[in-house]
Amino acid sequence: MKIAALAGGVGGAKLAHGLAQILPQKKLTIIVNTGDDFEYLGLSISPDLDTVCYTLAGLANPVTGWGRIDETWNTFDNIAKLGGQTWFRLGDRDLGTHLERTFRRKRGDKLSTITQDFCHAWSVKHRILPMTDEPVYTMVNTLEQGELPFQEYFVHQRCKPTVSGFRFDGVEKARPAPGVLEAINNADAVVFCPSNPWVSIDPILTVAGLRPACEAKPVVAVSPIIGGQALKGPAAKMYRELSIQPSALAVARHYADLLDGFVFDKVDSDSNLSIQEMNITTLLTNSIMEDMAGRRRLAKDVIDFVNTLL
Ligand code: GDP
Ligand code: CA
C-alpha cells in the first residue's frame, strides 16, 4: 500500500517516523508544511521540514521534539552577549543546516532539491517533500495586534495574542513542489498526521491542486486533539478563540468532506457517534505516541485501518 502523509512539525513527525518504520521506502512520501518558514539573522529557516527530517534521521532532540540531539549553544550564547536577536534560538549543529540551506538557496537551488540532498546525507530513506518550493508565509490574525507573521506569534509572543483567523501569504502563486501531486495521485490513501489543522495541514491543502488531489483519494486524519486538549502547542487555544470547542469532533468537522476515516483517542469515545453520522469511518485507539514503540503502534493502527477502507 502506498501512502502520502501530510505533516507539520513535532506531532506530524512522530507519526511519520512510525509510518517510516512500517512502510518500505517506495511506499511512503511525507509532504511537509512550509508556511512556518521564515528568514532570521539572514538565514532561511524551515522549521517543520527540519523537524521531520531530523526525526526520521534519528537526529531530533528527544526532549523538545524540534532541534537536534546532543546540541550545544555557543553561537547563540555569543549572539546574546553581543546584544543580538535571540528570541528564536538555533543550536550550533542546527545552524550548520541553516547556513548550508541559505547558501544553496542564494545560489538558486530549490528547497525540494536541498531537502532531498540533506536527507541523502542523513541517510533518510523515505521521501520528504516541502509542500512547495515557492515562499508561503502563514500569517496569524490577532485581536490585539492585527496580523502577525507565524513565528512572531508562535515563538516570540508564545502564542499569547488572541487568534481571529489565518492567511497564507503567497499561496496563490505557489505550485506544489516536484513530486507532491504525483505522490498524492499515486497513493492508495492520504494520511493527515496529528498536526495542527489550522497552521500545519491547512497551508498544505491550500496549495493549488492539493485539496482536489486529496479529495480524489481515501483520506484518513489522526486527531491532534485528545480529551479537548493539544498535547503541545496552540491548536486547542486556536479552536477556542475561533469560538469552536476544541475536541476530536471539531477536528473531524474541520476536515469534514475530505475524510473517509478518522483516528482518535479512546478518551474521546463520546464523539464517536457524531463523527460516524458525518459518514466517516472511525477508529478509536490509544493515540498518544510516548516513545518509539508508541509511534510504531499508532502507525500500524493507522495502516491496518486504511486497509479496511480500501
Ligand atoms: P508543530 O508544527 O511543531 O507545531 O507540530 P504539528 O503541527 O505537526 O503538531 C502539533 C500537534 O501535535 C499538537 O496539536 C499536538 O496535540 C499534536 N501531538 C503531539 N504529539 C502527539 C501524539 O503523541 N499523539 C497525537 N494524537 N497528537 C500529538
Ligand atoms: Ca510548525
Coordinates of C-alpha atoms and ligand atoms in Angstrom, one line a residue:
M1 CA 0.0 0.0 0.0
K2 CA 1.2 3.5 -0.9
I3 CA 0.7 6.4 1.5
A4 CA 1.1 10.1 1.1
A5 CA 1.3 11.7 4.6
L6 CA 0.7 15.4 5.3
A7 CA 2.7 16.7 8.2
G8 CA 3.6 19.8 10.2
G9 CA 6.4 19.6 12.8
V10 CA 6.6 17.8 16.1
G11 CA 3.2 15.9 16.1
G12 CA 3.4 15.1 12.4
A13 CA 7.0 14.0 12.6
K14 CA 6.2 11.4 15.3
L15 CA 3.6 9.6 13.2
A16 CA 5.7 10.0 10.0
H17 CA 8.5 8.3 11.9
G18 CA 6.2 5.4 12.9
L19 CA 5.0 5.1 9.3
A20 CA 8.6 5.0 8.1
Q21 CA 9.3 2.1 10.4
I22 CA 6.5 0.0 8.8
L23 CA 6.3 1.1 5.2
P24 CA 9.1 0.4 2.7
Q25 CA 10.9 3.4 1.2
K26 CA 8.9 3.5 -2.0
K27 CA 5.5 3.2 -0.2
L28 CA 5.6 6.4 1.8
T29 CA 6.0 10.1 0.8
I30 CA 5.8 12.8 3.5
I31 CA 4.6 16.2 2.4
V32 CA 5.6 18.9 4.8
N33 CA 4.2 22.3 5.7
T34 CA 6.5 25.2 4.8
G35 CA 4.1 28.0 6.0
D36 CA 6.2 28.3 9.1
D37 CA 9.4 29.1 7.1
F38 CA 11.0 32.5 7.7
E39 CA 14.2 34.5 7.5
Y40 CA 16.1 35.0 10.6
L41 CA 19.5 36.6 11.0
G42 CA 19.7 36.4 7.3
L43 CA 19.1 32.6 7.3
S44 CA 16.4 30.6 5.6
I45 CA 14.7 28.5 8.3
S46 CA 12.3 25.7 7.5
P47 CA 11.2 24.5 11.0
D48 CA 8.7 21.8 10.1
L49 CA 10.9 20.3 7.3
D50 CA 13.8 20.2 9.6
T51 CA 11.8 18.6 12.4
V52 CA 10.5 15.8 10.1
C53 CA 14.0 15.2 8.6
Y54 CA 15.8 15.2 11.9
T55 CA 13.2 12.9 13.4
L56 CA 13.4 10.4 10.6
A57 CA 17.2 10.6 10.6
G58 CA 17.2 9.8 14.3
L59 CA 18.9 13.2 14.9
A60 CA 16.0 15.0 16.7
N61 CA 16.2 16.3 20.2
P62 CA 14.0 13.8 22.2
V63 CA 13.0 16.3 24.8
T64 CA 11.8 19.2 22.7
G65 CA 10.9 17.2 19.6
W66 CA 12.5 20.0 17.5
G67 CA 16.1 20.9 17.0
R68 CA 18.9 18.3 17.3
I69 CA 20.1 15.8 19.8
D70 CA 23.5 16.5 21.5
E71 CA 23.2 20.2 20.7
T72 CA 25.4 23.0 22.0
W73 CA 24.5 26.7 22.1
N74 CA 27.8 28.5 21.8
T75 CA 26.9 30.6 18.8
F76 CA 23.6 31.9 20.3
D77 CA 25.2 32.5 23.7
N78 CA 27.7 34.7 21.9
I79 CA 25.0 36.5 19.9
A80 CA 23.2 37.1 23.2
K81 CA 26.4 38.6 24.7
L82 CA 26.6 40.9 21.7
G83 CA 23.1 42.1 22.3
G84 CA 21.7 40.4 19.2
Q85 CA 18.3 38.9 18.5
T86 CA 17.8 35.6 20.3
W87 CA 14.1 35.1 20.6
F88 CA 14.3 32.2 18.2
R89 CA 17.3 30.1 19.4
L90 CA 19.2 27.9 17.0
G91 CA 21.8 25.3 18.2
D92 CA 25.3 25.1 16.8
R93 CA 24.7 21.8 14.9
D94 CA 21.3 23.0 13.7
L95 CA 22.9 26.3 12.4
G96 CA 25.0 24.2 10.0
T97 CA 21.8 23.1 8.4
H98 CA 20.5 26.7 8.0
L99 CA 23.8 28.0 6.8
E100 CA 24.1 25.4 4.1
R101 CA 20.5 25.7 3.1
T102 CA 20.7 29.5 2.9
F103 CA 23.9 29.3 0.8
R104 CA 22.3 26.9 -1.6
R105 CA 19.1 28.9 -1.9
K106 CA 21.0 32.1 -2.6
R107 CA 22.8 30.1 -5.3
G108 CA 19.4 29.3 -6.8
D109 CA 18.8 25.7 -5.6
K110 CA 15.2 24.7 -4.9
L111 CA 14.1 23.9 -1.4
S112 CA 12.9 20.4 -2.6
T113 CA 16.4 19.7 -4.1
I114 CA 18.2 20.8 -1.0
T115 CA 15.9 18.7 1.2
Q116 CA 16.5 15.7 -0.9
D117 CA 20.3 16.2 -0.7
F118 CA 20.2 16.7 3.1
C119 CA 18.0 13.6 3.5
H120 CA 20.5 11.6 1.5
A121 CA 23.4 12.9 3.6
W122 CA 21.4 12.0 6.8
S123 CA 20.6 8.5 5.4
V124 CA 16.8 9.2 5.4
K125 CA 15.4 6.6 3.1
H126 CA 11.8 7.8 2.7
R127 CA 10.9 10.8 0.6
I128 CA 10.3 14.0 2.4
L129 CA 9.0 16.9 0.2
P130 CA 8.2 20.5 1.0
M131 CA 4.6 21.3 0.0
T132 CA 6.0 23.9 -2.4
D133 CA 9.3 25.5 -3.5
E134 CA 7.8 28.9 -3.6
P135 CA 7.6 31.1 -0.5
V136 CA 4.3 30.8 1.5
Y137 CA 4.1 32.7 4.8
T138 CA 1.4 31.8 7.4
M139 CA 0.1 35.0 8.9
V140 CA -1.9 34.9 12.1
N141 CA -4.6 37.4 12.5
T142 CA -4.9 38.6 16.2
L143 CA -7.4 40.7 18.0
E144 CA -4.7 42.7 19.9
Q145 CA -2.1 43.3 17.2
G146 CA -3.6 42.6 13.8
E147 CA -1.7 40.3 11.5
L148 CA 1.5 38.7 12.8
P149 CA 4.0 36.6 10.9
F150 CA 3.7 33.0 12.2
Q151 CA 7.0 32.8 14.2
E152 CA 6.4 36.2 15.7
Y153 CA 3.1 34.8 17.1
F154 CA 4.3 31.3 17.8
V155 CA 7.8 31.7 19.3
H156 CA 8.4 35.4 20.0
Q157 CA 5.0 36.0 21.6
R158 CA 4.5 32.4 22.8
C159 CA 1.0 32.2 21.2
K160 CA -0.4 34.7 23.7
P161 CA -2.3 37.0 21.3
T162 CA -5.9 36.0 20.6
V163 CA -6.3 34.4 17.2
S164 CA -9.1 35.6 14.8
G165 CA -8.0 34.0 11.6
F166 CA -5.2 32.9 9.3
R167 CA -3.9 33.8 5.9
F168 CA -1.3 32.0 3.8
D169 CA 0.6 34.8 2.2
G170 CA 1.9 33.9 -1.3
V171 CA -0.1 30.7 -1.6
E172 CA -2.0 31.9 -4.7
K173 CA 1.3 31.8 -6.6
A174 CA 2.6 28.6 -5.1
R175 CA 2.8 25.4 -7.1
P176 CA 3.2 22.0 -5.5
A177 CA 6.9 21.1 -5.2
P178 CA 8.1 18.5 -7.8
G179 CA 6.7 15.1 -6.8
V180 CA 4.0 16.3 -4.4
L181 CA 1.0 15.9 -6.7
E182 CA 2.4 12.7 -8.1
A183 CA 2.8 11.3 -4.6
I184 CA -0.9 12.0 -3.8
N185 CA -2.2 10.8 -7.2
N186 CA -0.2 7.6 -6.9
A187 CA -1.1 6.9 -3.3
D188 CA -3.7 4.4 -2.2
A189 CA -4.6 6.7 0.6
V190 CA -3.6 10.1 2.1
V191 CA -2.9 10.3 5.9
F192 CA -3.2 13.7 7.7
C193 CA -0.8 13.3 10.6
P194 CA -1.8 14.6 14.1
S195 CA -0.6 18.1 13.2
N196 CA -2.2 21.4 13.9
P197 CA -5.1 21.6 11.5
W198 CA -5.1 25.4 11.2
V199 CA -1.4 26.1 10.7
S200 CA 0.2 22.8 9.7
I201 CA -2.3 20.9 7.5
D202 CA -4.4 23.8 6.1
P203 CA -1.5 25.5 4.5
I204 CA -0.6 22.3 2.6
L205 CA -4.2 21.9 1.5
T206 CA -4.3 25.5 0.2
V207 CA -1.5 25.0 -2.3
A208 CA -3.0 24.8 -5.8
G209 CA -4.4 21.4 -6.7
L210 CA -3.6 19.7 -3.4
R211 CA -7.1 19.7 -1.8
P212 CA -8.7 18.3 -5.0
A213 CA -6.0 15.7 -5.3
C214 CA -6.7 14.6 -1.7
E215 CA -10.5 14.7 -2.3
A216 CA -10.0 12.1 -5.0
K217 CA -8.3 9.6 -2.6
P218 CA -9.3 7.9 0.6
V219 CA -8.2 10.3 3.4
V220 CA -7.6 9.3 7.0
A221 CA -6.8 12.0 9.6
V222 CA -5.4 11.4 13.0
S223 CA -6.6 13.8 15.7
P224 CA -4.1 16.1 17.4
I225 CA -6.7 17.0 20.0
I226 CA -7.1 14.5 22.8
G227 CA -9.5 15.0 25.6
G228 CA -10.2 18.5 24.4
Q229 CA -6.5 19.5 24.6
A230 CA -3.5 19.6 22.4
L231 CA -0.5 17.6 23.8
K232 CA 1.6 20.6 22.8
G233 CA 1.2 23.9 21.1
P234 CA -1.8 26.2 20.4
A235 CA -4.2 24.0 18.5
A236 CA -6.9 23.9 21.2
K237 CA -6.4 27.5 22.1
M238 CA -6.9 28.4 18.4
Y239 CA -10.2 26.5 18.3
R240 CA -11.4 28.2 21.5
E241 CA -10.5 31.7 20.2
L242 CA -12.3 31.0 17.0
S243 CA -15.4 30.1 19.1
I244 CA -15.2 26.3 18.4
Q245 CA -15.0 23.9 21.4
P246 CA -11.7 22.0 20.9
S247 CA -12.4 18.3 20.5
A248 CA -11.8 15.3 18.3
L249 CA -15.2 16.1 16.8
A250 CA -14.1 19.7 16.0
V251 CA -11.1 18.3 14.1
A252 CA -13.3 15.9 12.2
R253 CA -15.6 18.8 11.3
H254 CA -12.6 20.8 10.3
Y255 CA -11.7 18.4 7.5
A256 CA -15.3 17.2 7.1
D257 CA -15.9 16.3 3.4
L258 CA -12.3 15.3 2.8
L259 CA -12.4 12.5 5.3
D260 CA -13.2 8.8 4.8
G261 CA -11.7 7.7 8.1
F262 CA -10.8 9.4 11.4
V263 CA -8.5 8.1 14.1
F264 CA -8.8 9.5 17.5
D265 CA -8.3 8.7 21.1
K266 CA -10.3 6.3 23.2
V267 CA -10.8 9.0 25.8
D268 CA -13.0 10.8 23.2
S269 CA -15.3 7.9 22.6
D270 CA -18.3 10.2 23.3
S271 CA -17.7 11.9 19.9
N272 CA -17.8 8.6 18.0
L273 CA -21.5 8.6 17.0
S274 CA -21.4 12.3 15.9
I275 CA -18.4 11.6 13.7
Q276 CA -19.9 8.4 12.2
E277 CA -23.0 10.4 11.4
M278 CA -20.8 12.6 9.2
N279 CA -20.3 9.4 7.0
I280 CA -16.8 9.0 8.4
T281 CA -15.5 5.6 9.5
T282 CA -13.8 5.8 12.9
L283 CA -11.0 4.1 14.7
L284 CA -10.7 4.7 18.5
T285 CA -7.3 3.9 19.8
N286 CA -4.5 5.0 22.1
S287 CA -3.3 7.9 20.1
I288 CA -0.5 9.2 22.3
M289 CA 2.9 8.4 21.0
E290 CA 5.1 8.4 24.1
D291 CA 8.1 6.7 22.6
M292 CA 9.3 4.9 19.5
A293 CA 7.1 1.9 20.3
G294 CA 4.1 4.2 20.5
R295 CA 4.9 5.8 17.2
R296 CA 5.1 2.4 15.5
R297 CA 2.0 1.2 17.3
L298 CA -0.2 4.2 16.2
A299 CA 1.3 3.9 12.6
K300 CA 0.3 0.3 12.5
D301 CA -3.2 1.0 13.7
V302 CA -3.5 3.7 11.0
I303 CA -2.2 1.4 8.2
D304 CA -4.5 -1.5 9.3
F305 CA -7.4 0.9 9.5
V306 CA -6.6 2.3 6.0
N307 CA -6.6 -1.3 4.7
T308 CA -10.1 -1.8 5.9
L309 CA -11.2 1.3 3.9
L310 CA -9.7 0.3 0.6
Ligands
GDP1 P1 4.4 21.8 15.1 O1 4.5 22.2 13.6 O2 5.8 21.5 15.7 O3 3.6 22.7 15.9 O4 3.7 20.4 15.1 P2 2.5 19.8 14.4 O5 1.5 20.8 13.9 O6 2.9 18.7 13.5 O7 1.8 19.1 15.6 C1 1.3 19.8 16.7 C2 0.2 18.9 17.3 O8 0.7 17.6 17.5 C3 -0.4 19.4 18.6 O9 -1.7 19.8 18.4 C4 -0.4 18.1 19.5 O10 -1.6 17.9 20.2 C5 -0.2 17.0 18.5 N1 0.6 15.9 19.0 C6 1.8 15.9 19.6 N2 2.1 14.6 20.0 C7 1.1 13.8 19.7 C8 0.8 12.5 20.0 O11 1.6 11.7 20.5 N3 -0.4 12.0 19.5 C9 -1.4 12.8 18.9 N4 -2.5 12.3 18.6 N5 -1.1 14.1 18.7 C10 0.1 14.6 19.1
CA2 CA 5.1 24.0 12.6

